[in-house]
PDB file of C-alpha atoms in Angstrom:
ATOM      1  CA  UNK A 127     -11.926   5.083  38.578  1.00  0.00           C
ATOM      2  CA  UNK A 128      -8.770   4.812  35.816  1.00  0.00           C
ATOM      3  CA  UNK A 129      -9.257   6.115  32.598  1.00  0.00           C
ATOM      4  CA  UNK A 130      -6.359   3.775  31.215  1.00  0.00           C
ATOM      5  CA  UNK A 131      -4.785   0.695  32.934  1.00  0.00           C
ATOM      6  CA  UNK A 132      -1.993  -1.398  31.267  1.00  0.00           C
ATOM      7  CA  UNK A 133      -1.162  -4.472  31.708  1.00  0.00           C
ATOM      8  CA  UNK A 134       2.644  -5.200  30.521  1.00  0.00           C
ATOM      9  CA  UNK A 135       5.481  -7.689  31.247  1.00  0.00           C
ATOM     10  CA  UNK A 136       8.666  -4.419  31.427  1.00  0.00           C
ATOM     11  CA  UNK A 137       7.759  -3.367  27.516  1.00  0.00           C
ATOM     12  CA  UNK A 138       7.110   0.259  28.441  1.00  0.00           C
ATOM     13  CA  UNK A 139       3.541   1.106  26.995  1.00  0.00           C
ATOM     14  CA  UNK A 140       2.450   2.722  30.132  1.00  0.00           C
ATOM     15  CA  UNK A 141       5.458   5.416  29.864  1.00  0.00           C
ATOM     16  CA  UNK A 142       4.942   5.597  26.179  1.00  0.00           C
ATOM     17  CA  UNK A 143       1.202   6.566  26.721  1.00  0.00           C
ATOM     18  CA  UNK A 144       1.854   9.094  29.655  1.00  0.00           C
ATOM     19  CA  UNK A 145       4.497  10.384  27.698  1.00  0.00           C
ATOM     20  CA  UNK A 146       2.336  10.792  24.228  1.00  0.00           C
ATOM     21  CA  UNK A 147      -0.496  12.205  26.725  1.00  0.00           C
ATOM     22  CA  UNK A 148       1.965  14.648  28.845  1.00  0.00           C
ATOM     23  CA  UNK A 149       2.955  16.010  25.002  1.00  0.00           C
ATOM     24  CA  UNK A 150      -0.355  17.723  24.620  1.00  0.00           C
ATOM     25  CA  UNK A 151      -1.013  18.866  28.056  1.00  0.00           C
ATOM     26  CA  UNK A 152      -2.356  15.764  29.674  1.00  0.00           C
ATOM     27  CA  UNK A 153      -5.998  13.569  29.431  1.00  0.00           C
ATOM     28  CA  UNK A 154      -8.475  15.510  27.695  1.00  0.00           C
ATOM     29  CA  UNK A 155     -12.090  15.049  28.324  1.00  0.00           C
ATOM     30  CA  UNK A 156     -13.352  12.760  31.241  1.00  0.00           C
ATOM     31  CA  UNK A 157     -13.676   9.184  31.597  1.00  0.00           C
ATOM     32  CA  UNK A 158     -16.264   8.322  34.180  1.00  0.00           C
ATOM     33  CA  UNK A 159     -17.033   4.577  33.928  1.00  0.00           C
ATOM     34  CA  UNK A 160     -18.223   3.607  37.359  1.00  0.00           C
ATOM     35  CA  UNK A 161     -15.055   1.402  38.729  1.00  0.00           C
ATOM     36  CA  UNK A 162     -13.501  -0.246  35.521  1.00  0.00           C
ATOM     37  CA  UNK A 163     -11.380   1.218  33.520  1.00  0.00           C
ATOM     38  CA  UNK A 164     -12.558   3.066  30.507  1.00  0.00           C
ATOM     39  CA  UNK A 165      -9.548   1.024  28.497  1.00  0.00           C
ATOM     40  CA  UNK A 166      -7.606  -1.693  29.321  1.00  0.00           C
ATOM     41  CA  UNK A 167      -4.299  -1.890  27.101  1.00  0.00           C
ATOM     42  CA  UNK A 168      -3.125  -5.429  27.145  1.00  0.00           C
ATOM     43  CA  UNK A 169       0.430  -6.277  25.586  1.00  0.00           C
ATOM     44  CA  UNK A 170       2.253  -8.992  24.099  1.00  0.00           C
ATOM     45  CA  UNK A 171       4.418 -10.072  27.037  1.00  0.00           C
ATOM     46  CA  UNK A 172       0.934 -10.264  29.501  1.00  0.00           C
ATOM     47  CA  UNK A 173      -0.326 -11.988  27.105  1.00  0.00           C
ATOM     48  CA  UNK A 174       2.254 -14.313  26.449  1.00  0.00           C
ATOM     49  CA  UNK A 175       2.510 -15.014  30.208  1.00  0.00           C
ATOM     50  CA  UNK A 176      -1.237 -15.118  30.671  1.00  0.00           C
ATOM     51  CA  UNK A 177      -1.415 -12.364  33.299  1.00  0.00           C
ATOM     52  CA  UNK A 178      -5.271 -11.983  35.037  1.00  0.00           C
ATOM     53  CA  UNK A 179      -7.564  -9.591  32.965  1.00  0.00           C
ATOM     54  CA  UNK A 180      -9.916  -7.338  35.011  1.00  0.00           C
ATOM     55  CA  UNK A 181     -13.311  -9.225  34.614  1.00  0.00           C
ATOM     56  CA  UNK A 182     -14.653  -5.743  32.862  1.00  0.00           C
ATOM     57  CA  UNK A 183     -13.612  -2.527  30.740  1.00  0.00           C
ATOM     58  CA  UNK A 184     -15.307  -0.091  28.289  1.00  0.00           C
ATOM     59  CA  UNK A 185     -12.816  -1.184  25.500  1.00  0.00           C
ATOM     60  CA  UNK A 186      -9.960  -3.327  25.080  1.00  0.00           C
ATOM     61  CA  UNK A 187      -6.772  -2.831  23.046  1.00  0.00           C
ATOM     62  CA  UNK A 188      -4.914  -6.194  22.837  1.00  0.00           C
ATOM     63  CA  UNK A 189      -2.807  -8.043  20.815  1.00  0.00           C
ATOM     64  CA  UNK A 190      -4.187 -10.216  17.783  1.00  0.00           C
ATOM     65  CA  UNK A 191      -4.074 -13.776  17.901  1.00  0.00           C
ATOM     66  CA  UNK A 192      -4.858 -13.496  21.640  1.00  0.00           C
ATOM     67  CA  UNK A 193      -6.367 -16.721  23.758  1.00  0.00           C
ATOM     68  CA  UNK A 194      -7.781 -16.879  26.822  1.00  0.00           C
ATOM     69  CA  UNK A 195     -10.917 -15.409  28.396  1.00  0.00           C
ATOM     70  CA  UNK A 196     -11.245 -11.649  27.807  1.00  0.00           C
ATOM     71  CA  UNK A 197     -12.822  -9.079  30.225  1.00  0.00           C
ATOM     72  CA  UNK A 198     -16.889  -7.626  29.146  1.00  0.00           C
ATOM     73  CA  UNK A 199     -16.346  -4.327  26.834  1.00  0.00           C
ATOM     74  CA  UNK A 200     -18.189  -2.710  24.925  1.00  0.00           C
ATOM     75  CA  UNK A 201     -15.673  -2.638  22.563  1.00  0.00           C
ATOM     76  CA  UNK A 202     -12.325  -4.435  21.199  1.00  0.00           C
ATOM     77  CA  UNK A 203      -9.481  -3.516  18.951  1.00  0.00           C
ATOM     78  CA  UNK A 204      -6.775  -5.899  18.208  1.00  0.00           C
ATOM     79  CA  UNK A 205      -3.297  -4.448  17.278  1.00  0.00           C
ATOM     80  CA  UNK A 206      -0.911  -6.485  15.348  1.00  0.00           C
ATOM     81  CA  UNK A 207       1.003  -7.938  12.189  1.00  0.00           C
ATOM     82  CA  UNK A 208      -2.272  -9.600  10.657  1.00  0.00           C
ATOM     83  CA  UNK A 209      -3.967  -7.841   8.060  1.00  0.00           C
ATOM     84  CA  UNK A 210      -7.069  -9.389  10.610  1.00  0.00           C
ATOM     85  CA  UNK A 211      -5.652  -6.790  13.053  1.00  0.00           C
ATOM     86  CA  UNK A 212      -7.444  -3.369  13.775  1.00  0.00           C
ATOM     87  CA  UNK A 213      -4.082  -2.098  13.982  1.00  0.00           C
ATOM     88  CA  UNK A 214      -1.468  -3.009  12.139  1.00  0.00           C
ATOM     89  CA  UNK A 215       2.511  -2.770  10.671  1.00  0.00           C
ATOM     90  CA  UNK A 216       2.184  -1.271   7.179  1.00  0.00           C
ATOM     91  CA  UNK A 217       5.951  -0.664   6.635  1.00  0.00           C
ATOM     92  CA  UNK A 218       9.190   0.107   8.320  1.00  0.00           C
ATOM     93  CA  UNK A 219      11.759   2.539   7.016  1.00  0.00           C
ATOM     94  CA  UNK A 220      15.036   2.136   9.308  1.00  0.00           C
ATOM     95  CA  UNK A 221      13.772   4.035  12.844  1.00  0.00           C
ATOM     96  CA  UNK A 222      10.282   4.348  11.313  1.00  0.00           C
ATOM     97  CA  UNK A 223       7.214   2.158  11.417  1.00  0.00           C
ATOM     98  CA  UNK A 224       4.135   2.944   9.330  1.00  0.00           C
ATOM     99  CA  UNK A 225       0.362   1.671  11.128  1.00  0.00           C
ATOM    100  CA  UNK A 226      -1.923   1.186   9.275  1.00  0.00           C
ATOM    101  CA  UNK A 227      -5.697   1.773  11.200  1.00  0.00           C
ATOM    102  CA  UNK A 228      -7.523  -1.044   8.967  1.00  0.00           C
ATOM    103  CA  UNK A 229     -10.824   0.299  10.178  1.00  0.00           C
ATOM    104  CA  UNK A 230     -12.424   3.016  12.393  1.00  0.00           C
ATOM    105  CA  UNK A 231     -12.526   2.788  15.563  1.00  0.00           C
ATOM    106  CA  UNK A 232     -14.418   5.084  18.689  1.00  0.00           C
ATOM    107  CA  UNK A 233     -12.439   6.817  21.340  1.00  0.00           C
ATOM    108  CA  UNK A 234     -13.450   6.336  25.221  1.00  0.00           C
ATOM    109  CA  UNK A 235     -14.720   9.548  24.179  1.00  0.00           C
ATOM    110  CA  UNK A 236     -16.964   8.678  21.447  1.00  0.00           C
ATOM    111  CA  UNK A 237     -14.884  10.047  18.724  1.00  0.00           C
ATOM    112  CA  UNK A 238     -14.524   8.064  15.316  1.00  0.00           C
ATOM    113  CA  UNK A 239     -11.042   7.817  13.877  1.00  0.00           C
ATOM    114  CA  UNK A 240     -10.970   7.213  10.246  1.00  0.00           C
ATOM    115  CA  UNK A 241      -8.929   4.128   8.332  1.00  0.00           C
ATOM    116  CA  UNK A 242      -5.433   5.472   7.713  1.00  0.00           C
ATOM    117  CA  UNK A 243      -2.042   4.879   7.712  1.00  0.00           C
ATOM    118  CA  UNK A 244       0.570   6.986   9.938  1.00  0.00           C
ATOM    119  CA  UNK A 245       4.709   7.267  11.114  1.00  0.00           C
ATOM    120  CA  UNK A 246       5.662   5.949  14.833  1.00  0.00           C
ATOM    121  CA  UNK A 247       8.735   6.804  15.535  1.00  0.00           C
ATOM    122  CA  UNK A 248      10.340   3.788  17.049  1.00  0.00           C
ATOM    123  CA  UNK A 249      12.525   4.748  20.312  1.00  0.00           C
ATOM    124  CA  UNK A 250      15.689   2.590  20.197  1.00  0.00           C
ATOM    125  CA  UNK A 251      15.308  -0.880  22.035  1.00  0.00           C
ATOM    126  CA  UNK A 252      11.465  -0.690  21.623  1.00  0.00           C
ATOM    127  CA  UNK A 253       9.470  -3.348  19.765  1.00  0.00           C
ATOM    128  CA  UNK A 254       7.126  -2.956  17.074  1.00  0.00           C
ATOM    129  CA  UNK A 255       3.989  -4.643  18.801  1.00  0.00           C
ATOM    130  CA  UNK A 256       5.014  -2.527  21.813  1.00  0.00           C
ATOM    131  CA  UNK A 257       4.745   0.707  19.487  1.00  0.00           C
ATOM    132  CA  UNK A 258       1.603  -0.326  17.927  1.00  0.00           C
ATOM    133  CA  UNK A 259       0.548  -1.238  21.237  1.00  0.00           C
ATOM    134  CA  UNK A 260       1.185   2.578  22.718  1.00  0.00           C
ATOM    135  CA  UNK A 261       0.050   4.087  19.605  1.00  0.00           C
ATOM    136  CA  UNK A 262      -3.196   2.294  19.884  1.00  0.00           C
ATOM    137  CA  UNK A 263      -4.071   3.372  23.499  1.00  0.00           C
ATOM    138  CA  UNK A 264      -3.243   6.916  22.622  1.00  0.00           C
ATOM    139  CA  UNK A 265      -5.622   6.626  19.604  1.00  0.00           C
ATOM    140  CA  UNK A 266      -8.431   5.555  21.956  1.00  0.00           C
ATOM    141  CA  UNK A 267      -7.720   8.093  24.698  1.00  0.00           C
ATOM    142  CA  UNK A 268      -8.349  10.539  21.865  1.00  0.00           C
ATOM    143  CA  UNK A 269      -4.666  11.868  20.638  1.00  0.00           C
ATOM    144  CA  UNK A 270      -4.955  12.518  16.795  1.00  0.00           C
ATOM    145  CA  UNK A 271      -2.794  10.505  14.873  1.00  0.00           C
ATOM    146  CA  UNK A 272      -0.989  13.215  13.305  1.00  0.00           C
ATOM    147  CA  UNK A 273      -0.185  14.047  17.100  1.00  0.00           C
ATOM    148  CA  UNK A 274       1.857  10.636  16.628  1.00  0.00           C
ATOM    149  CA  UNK A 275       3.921  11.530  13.942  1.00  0.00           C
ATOM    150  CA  UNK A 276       7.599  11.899  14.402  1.00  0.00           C
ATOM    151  CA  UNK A 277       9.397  14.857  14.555  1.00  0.00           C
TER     152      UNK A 277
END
């Protein structure tokens, strides 16, 4: 059983999210889900290329706007530039992007993050949907978002 999988064309969410999670000591809590991974974190470059979705997840994190067949979940929170978007690009100040969470959403844990806005700091090289995208998955694997805050 994986608690997380990501699916990615080189954008480096996976190292993002172990490196947010290996900040505060690791994965807290379990994620028992019986084969399928608790979250599946799709980004923009599988996306773009189409890459095969597992046929099932507890939740989803993908990129707005996205076609194609999607996998069963109990859940499914779109990151992106719409306002449409469960997560989204409120502003960017030179190195710094502010999300905006346009709704609550409910950890694989079954914790309820409140609407808010919050600073990512954006590593050098590193796209914005690719941010959002990391952000996101460490939102639903339960990492506060003032945990995300720069500096």
């Amino acid at each position: 059983m994986e608690c997380f999988q990501v699916l990615e064309a080189g954008e480096g969410i996976e190292t993002a999210i172990l490196r947010g999670l290996s900040r505060r000591g690791g994965l807290k809590g379990r994620c028992a889900n019986g084969g399928h991974p608790a979250l599946l974190v799709v980004s923009p470059g599988a996306a773009a290329q189409g890459l095969r979705l597992p046929r099932q997840c507890r939740t989803v994190l993908l990129p707005g706007g996205m076609g194609g067949s999607f996998p069963r979940a109990a859940s499914a929170v779109s990151y992106g530039p719409s306002p449409r978007d469960s997560l989204t690009i409120s502003s960017r100040e030179g190195g710094i992007l502010w999300a905006a969470l346009q709704r609550e959403l409910v950890t694989v844990d079954g914790q309820v993050v409140e609407r808010q806005e919050f600073p990512l700091a954006l590593e050098p090289g590193e796209g914005e949907l690719s941010a959002l995208a990391a952000a996101g998955a460490l939102l639903l694997l339960g990492v506060p978002p003032e945990e995300l805050r720069p500096g």
